[in-house]
Short mmCIF file of N, CA and C in Angstrom, two decimals:
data_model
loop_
_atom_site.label_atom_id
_atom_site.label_comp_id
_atom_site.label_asym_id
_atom_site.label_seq_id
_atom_site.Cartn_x
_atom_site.Cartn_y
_atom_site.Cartn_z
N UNK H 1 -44.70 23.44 42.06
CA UNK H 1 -44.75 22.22 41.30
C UNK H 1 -43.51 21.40 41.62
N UNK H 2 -44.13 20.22 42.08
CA UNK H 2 -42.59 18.95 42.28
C UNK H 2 -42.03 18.29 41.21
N UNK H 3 -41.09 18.40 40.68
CA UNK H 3 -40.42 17.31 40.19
C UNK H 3 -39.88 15.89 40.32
N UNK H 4 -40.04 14.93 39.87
CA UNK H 4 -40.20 14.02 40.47
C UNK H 4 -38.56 13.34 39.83
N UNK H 5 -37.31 12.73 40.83
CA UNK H 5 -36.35 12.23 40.27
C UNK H 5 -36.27 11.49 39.26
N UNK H 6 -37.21 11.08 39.03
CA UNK H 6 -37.46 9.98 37.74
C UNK H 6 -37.25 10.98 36.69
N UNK H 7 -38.14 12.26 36.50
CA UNK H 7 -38.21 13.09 35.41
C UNK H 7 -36.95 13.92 35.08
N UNK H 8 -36.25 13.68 36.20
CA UNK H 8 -34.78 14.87 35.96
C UNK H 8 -33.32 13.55 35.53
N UNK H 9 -33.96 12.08 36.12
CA UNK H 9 -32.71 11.49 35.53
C UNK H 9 -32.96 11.15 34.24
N UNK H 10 -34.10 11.32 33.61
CA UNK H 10 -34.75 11.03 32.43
C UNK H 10 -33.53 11.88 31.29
N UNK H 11 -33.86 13.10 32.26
CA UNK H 11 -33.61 14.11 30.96
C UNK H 11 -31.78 14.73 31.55
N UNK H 12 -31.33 13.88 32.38
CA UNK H 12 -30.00 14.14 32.04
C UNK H 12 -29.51 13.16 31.56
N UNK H 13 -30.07 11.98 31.21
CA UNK H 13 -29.93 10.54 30.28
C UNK H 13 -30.07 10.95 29.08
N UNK H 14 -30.77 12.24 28.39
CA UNK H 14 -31.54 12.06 27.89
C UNK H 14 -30.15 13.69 26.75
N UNK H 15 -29.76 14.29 27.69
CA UNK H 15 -28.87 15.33 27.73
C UNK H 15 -27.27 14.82 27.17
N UNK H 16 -26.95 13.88 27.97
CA UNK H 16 -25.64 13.07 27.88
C UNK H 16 -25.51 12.49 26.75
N UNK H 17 -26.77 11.93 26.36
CA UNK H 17 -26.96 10.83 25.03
C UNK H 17 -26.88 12.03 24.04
N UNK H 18 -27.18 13.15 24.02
CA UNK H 18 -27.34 14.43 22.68
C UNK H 18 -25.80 14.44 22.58
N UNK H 19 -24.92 14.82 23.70
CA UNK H 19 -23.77 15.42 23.73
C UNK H 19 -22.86 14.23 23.38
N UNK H 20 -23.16 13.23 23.63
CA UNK H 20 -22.20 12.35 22.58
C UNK H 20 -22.39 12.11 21.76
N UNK H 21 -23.77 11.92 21.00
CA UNK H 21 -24.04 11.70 19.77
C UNK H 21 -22.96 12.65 18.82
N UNK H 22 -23.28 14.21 19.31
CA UNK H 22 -22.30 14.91 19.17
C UNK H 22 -21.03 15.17 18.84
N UNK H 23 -20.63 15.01 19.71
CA UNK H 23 -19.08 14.69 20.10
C UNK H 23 -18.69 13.57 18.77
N UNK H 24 -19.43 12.58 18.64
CA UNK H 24 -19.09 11.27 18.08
C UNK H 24 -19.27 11.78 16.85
N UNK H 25 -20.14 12.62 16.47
CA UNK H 25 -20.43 12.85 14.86
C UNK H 25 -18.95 14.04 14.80
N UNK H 26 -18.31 14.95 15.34
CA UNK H 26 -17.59 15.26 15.02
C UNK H 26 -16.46 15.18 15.18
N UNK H 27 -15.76 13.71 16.14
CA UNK H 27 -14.73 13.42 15.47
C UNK H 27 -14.72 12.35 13.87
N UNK H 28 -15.57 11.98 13.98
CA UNK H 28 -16.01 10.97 12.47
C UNK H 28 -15.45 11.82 12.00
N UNK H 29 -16.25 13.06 11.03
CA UNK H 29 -15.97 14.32 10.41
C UNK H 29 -14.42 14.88 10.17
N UNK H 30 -13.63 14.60 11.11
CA UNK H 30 -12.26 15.28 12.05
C UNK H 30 -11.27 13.97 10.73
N UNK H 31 -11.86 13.02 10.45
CA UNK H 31 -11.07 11.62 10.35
C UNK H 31 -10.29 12.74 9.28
N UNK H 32 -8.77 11.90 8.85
CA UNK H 32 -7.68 12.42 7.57
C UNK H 32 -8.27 11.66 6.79
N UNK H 33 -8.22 11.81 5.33
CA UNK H 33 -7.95 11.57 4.13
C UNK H 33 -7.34 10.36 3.93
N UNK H 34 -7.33 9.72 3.54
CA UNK H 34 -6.45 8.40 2.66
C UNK H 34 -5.32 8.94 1.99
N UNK H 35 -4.14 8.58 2.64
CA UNK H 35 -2.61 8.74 1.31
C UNK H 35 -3.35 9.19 0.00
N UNK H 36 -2.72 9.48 -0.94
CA UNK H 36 -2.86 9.01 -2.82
C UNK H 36 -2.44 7.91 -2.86
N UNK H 37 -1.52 7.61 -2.18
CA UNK H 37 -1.04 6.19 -2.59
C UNK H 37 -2.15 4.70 -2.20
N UNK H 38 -2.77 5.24 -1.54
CA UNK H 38 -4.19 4.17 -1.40
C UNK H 38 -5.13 4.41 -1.90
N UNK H 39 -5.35 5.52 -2.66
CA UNK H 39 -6.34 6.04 -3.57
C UNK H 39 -6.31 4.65 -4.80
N UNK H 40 -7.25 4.04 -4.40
CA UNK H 40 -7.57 3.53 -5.93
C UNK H 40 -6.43 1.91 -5.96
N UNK H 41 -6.11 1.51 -4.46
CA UNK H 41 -5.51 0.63 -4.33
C UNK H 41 -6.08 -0.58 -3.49
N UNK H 42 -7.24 -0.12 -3.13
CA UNK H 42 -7.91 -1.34 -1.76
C UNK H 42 -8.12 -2.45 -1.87
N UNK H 43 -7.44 -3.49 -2.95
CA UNK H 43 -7.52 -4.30 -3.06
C UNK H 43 -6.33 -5.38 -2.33
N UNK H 44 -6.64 -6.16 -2.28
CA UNK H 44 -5.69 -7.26 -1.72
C UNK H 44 -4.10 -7.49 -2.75
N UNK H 45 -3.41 -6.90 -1.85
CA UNK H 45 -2.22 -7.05 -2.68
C UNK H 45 -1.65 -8.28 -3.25
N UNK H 46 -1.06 -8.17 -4.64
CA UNK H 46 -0.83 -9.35 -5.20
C UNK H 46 0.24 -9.81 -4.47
N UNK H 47 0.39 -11.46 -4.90
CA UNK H 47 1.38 -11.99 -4.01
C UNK H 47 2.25 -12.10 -5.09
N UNK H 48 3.70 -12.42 -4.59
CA UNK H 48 4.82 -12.84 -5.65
C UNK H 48 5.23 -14.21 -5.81
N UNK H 49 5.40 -14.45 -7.10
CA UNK H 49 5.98 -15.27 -7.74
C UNK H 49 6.93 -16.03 -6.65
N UNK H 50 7.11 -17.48 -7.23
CA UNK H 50 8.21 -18.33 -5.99
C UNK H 50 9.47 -17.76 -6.40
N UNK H 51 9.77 -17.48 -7.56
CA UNK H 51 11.48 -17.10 -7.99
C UNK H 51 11.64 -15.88 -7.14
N UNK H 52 10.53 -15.01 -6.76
CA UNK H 52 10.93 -13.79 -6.03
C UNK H 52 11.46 -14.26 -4.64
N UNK H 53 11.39 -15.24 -4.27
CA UNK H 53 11.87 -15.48 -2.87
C UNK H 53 13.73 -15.28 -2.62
N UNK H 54 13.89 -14.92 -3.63
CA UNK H 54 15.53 -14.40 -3.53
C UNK H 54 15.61 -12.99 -3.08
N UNK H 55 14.54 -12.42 -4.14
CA UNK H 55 14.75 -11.07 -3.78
C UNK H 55 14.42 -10.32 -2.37
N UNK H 56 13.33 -11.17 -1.84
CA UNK H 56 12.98 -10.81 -0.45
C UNK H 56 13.77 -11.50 0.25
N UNK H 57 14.57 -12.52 0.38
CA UNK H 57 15.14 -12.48 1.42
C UNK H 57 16.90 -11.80 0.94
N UNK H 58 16.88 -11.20 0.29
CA UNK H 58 18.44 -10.29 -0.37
C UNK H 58 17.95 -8.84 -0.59
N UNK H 59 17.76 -8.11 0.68
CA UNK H 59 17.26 -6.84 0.61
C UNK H 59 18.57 -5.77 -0.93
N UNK H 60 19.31 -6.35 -0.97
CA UNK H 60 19.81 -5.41 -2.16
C UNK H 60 19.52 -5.38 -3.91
N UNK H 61 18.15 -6.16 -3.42
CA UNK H 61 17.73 -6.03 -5.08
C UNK H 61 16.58 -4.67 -4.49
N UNK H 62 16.38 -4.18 -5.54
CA UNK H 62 15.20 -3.35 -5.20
C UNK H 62 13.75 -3.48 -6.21
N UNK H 63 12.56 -3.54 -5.75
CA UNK H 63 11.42 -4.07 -6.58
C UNK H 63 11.41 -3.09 -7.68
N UNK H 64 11.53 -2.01 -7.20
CA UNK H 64 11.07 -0.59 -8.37
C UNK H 64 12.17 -0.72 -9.55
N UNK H 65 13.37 -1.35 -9.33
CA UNK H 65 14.38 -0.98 -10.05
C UNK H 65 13.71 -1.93 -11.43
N UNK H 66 13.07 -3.04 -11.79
CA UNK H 66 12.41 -3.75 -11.81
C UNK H 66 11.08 -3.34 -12.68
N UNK H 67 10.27 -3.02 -11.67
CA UNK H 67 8.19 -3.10 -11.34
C UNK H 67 8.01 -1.12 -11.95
N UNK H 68 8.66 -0.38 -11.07
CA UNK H 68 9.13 0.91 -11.38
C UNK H 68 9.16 1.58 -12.54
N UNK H 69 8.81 2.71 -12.67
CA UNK H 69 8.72 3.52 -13.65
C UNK H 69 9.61 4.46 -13.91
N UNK H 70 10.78 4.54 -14.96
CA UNK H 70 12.21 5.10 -15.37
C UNK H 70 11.82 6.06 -16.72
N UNK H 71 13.21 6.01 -17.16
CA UNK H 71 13.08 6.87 -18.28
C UNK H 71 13.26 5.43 -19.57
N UNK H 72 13.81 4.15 -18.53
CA UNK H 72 13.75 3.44 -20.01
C UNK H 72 12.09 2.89 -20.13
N UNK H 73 11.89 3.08 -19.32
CA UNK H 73 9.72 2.66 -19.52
C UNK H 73 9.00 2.69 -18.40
N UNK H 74 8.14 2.20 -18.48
CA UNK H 74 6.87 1.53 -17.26
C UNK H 74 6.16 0.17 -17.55
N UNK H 75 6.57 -0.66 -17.28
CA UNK H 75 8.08 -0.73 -15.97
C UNK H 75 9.10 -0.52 -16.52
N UNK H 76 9.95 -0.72 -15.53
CA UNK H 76 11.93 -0.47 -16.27
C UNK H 76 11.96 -1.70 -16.77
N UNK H 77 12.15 -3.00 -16.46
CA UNK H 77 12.51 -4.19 -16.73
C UNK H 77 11.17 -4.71 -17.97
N UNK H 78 11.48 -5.66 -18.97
CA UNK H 78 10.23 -5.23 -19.94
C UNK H 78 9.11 -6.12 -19.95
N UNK H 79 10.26 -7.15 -19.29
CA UNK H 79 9.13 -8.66 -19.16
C UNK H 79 8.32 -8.11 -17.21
N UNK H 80 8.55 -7.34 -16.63
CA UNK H 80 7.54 -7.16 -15.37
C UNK H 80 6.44 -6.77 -15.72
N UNK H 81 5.56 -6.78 -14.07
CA UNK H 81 4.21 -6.20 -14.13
C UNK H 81 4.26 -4.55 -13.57
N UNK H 82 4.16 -4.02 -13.93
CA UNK H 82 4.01 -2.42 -13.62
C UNK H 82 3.36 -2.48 -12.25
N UNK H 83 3.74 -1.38 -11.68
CA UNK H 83 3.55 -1.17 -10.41
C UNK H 83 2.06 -0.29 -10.33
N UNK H 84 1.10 0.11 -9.59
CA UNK H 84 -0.17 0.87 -9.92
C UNK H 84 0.07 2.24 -9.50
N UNK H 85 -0.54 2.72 -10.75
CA UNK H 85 -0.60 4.25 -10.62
C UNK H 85 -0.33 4.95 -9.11
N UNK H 86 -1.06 4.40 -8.07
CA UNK H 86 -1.51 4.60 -6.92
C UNK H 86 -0.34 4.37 -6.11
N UNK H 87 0.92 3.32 -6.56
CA UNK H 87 2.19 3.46 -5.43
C UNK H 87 3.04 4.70 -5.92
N UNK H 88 2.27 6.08 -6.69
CA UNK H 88 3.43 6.67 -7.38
C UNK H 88 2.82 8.15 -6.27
N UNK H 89 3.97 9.33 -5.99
CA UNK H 89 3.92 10.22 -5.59
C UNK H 89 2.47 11.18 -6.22
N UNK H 90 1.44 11.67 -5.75
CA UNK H 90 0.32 11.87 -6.14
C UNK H 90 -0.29 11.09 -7.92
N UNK H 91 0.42 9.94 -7.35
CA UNK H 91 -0.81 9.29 -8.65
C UNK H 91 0.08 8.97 -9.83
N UNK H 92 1.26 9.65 -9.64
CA UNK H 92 1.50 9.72 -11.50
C UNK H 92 3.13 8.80 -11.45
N UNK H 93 2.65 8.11 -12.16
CA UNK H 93 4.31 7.09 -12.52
C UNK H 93 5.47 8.32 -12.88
N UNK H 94 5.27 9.23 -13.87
CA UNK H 94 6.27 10.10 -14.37
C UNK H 94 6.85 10.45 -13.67
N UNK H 95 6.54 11.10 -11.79
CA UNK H 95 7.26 11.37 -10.80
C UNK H 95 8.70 10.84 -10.87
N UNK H 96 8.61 9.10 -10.86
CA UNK H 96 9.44 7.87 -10.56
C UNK H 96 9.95 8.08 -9.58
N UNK H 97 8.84 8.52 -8.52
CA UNK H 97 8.73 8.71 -7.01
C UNK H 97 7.50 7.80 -5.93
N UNK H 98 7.99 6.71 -5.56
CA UNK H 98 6.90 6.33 -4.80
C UNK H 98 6.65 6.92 -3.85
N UNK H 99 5.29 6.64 -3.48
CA UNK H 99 4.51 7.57 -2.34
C UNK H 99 5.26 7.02 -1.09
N UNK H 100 5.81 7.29 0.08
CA UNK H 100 6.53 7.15 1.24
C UNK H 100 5.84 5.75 1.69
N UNK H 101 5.02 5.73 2.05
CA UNK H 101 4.50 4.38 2.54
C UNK H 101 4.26 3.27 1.48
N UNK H 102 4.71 3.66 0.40
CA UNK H 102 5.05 2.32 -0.47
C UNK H 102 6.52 1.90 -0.77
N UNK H 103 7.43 2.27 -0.32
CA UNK H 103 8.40 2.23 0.41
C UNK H 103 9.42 0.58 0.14
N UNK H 104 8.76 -0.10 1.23
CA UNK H 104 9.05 -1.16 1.36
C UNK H 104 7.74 -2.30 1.12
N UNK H 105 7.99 -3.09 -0.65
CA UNK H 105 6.83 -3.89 -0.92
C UNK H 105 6.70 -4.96 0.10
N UNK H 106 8.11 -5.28 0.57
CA UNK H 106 7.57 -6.35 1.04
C UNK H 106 6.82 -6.96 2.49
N UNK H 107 6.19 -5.64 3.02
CA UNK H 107 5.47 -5.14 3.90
C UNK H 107 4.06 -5.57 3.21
N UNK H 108 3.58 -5.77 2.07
CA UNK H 108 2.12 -5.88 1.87
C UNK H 108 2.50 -6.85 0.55
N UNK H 109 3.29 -7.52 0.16
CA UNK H 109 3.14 -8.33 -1.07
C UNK H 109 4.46 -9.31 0.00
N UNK H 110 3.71 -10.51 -0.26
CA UNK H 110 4.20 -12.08 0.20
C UNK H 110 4.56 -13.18 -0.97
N UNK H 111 5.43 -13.63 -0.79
CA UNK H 111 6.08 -15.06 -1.94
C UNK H 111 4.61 -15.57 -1.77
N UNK H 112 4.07 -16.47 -2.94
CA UNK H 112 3.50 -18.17 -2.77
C UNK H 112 4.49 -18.75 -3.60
N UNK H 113 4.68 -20.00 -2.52
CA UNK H 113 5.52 -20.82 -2.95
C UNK H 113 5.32 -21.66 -3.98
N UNK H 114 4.04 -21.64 -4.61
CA UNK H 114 3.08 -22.20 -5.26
C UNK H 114 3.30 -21.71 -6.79
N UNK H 115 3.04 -20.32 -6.63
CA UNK H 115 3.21 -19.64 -7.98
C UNK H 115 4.07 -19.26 -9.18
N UNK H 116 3.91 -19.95 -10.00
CA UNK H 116 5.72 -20.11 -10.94
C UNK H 116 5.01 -18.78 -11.77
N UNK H 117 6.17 -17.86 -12.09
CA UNK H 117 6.11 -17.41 -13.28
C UNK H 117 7.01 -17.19 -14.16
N UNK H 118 7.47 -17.31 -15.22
CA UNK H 118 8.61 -17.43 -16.44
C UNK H 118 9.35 -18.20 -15.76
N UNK H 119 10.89 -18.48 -16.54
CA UNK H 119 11.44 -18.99 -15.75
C UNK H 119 13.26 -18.21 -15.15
N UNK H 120 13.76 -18.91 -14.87
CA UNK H 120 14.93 -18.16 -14.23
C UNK H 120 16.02 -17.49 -15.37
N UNK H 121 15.72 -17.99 -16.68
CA UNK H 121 16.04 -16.87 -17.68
C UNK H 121 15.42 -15.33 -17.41
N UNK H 122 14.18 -15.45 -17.45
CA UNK H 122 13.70 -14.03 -17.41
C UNK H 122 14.19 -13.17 -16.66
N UNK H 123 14.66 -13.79 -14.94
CA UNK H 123 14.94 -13.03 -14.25
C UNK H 123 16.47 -12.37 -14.03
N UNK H 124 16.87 -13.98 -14.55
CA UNK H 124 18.56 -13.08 -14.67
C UNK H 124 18.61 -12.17 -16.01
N UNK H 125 17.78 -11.82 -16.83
CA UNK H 125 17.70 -11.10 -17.99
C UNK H 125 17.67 -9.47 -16.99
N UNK H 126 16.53 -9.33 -16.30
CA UNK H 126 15.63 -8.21 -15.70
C UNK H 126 16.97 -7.87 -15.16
N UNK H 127 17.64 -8.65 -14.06
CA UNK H 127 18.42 -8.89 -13.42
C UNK H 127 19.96 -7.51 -13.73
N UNK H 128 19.83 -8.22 -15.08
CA UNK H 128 20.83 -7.61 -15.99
C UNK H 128 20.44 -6.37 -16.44
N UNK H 129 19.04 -6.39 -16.99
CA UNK H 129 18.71 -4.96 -17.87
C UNK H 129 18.18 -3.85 -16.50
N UNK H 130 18.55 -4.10 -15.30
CA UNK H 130 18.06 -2.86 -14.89
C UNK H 130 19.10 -2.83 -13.81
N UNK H 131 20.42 -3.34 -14.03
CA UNK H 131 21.47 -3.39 -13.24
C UNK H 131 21.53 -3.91 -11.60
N UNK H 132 20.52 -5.20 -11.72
CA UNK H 132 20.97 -5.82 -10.71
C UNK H 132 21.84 -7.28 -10.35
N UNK H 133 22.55 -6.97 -11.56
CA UNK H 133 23.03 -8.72 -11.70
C UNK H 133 24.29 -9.05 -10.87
N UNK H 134 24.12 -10.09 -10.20
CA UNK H 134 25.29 -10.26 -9.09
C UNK H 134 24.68 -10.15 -7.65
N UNK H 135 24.00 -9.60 -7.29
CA UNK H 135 23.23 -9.04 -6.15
C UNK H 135 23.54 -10.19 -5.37
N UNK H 136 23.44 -11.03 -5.53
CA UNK H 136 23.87 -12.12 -4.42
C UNK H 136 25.13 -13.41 -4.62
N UNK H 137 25.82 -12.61 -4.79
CA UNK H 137 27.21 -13.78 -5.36
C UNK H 137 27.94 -13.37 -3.74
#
């Protein structure tokens, strides 16, 4: 019985296509996990306030000192917005350990120049109550 080339490139077309399907379904499978710290965070990060444009460009304030979760609360500062569960070392503010890749906010949160919030009382208050006052004199 002859085989005819048509029928053998058929079925090593046909062979190749199994073995990657393959292959492809198990590196999918292979993929890591998501941080904790992106657990429950996929949303579009908020942007900051225009008064924050001091603090990002004066790397010696720090956001957490601030946004951060201490022993004087959550947040430390009383007039902020709390930081999400999800920038904390497996999940939990009490740590008052951010997860490594939340690190540096200002990698995923941007000024609008647009956006007022309180005014520059509040911040030299925060400023004060969580010991950053002076930071740029």
């Amino acid at each position: 019985m002859k085989i005819s080339k048509t029928r053998v490139g058929i079925a090593v077309v046909t062979v190749v296509l199994a073995v990657g399907c393959v292959a492809g379904a198990g590196c999918a499978a292979q993929q890591p996990e998501p941080s904790n710290a992106v657990a429950g965070t996929e949303t579009t990060p908020k942007l900051m306030p225009a008064q924050h444009q001091k603090y990002v460009d004066r790397t010696a304030y720090k956001c957490y000192r601030c946004h951060g979760a201490s022993v004087q609360g959550n947040p430390t500062a009383k007039n902020a917005v709390a930081m999400p569960n999800g920038h904390y070392v497996n999940n939990d503010p009490s740590t008052f350990e951010l997860d490594p890749i939340r690190n540096e906010c200002r990698s995923c949160h941007s000024v609008d120049p647009n956006k007022k919030l309180g005014d520059d009382a509040t911040y030299e208050e925060a400023e004060v109550e969580t010991g950053q006052e002076g930071l740029d004199d």
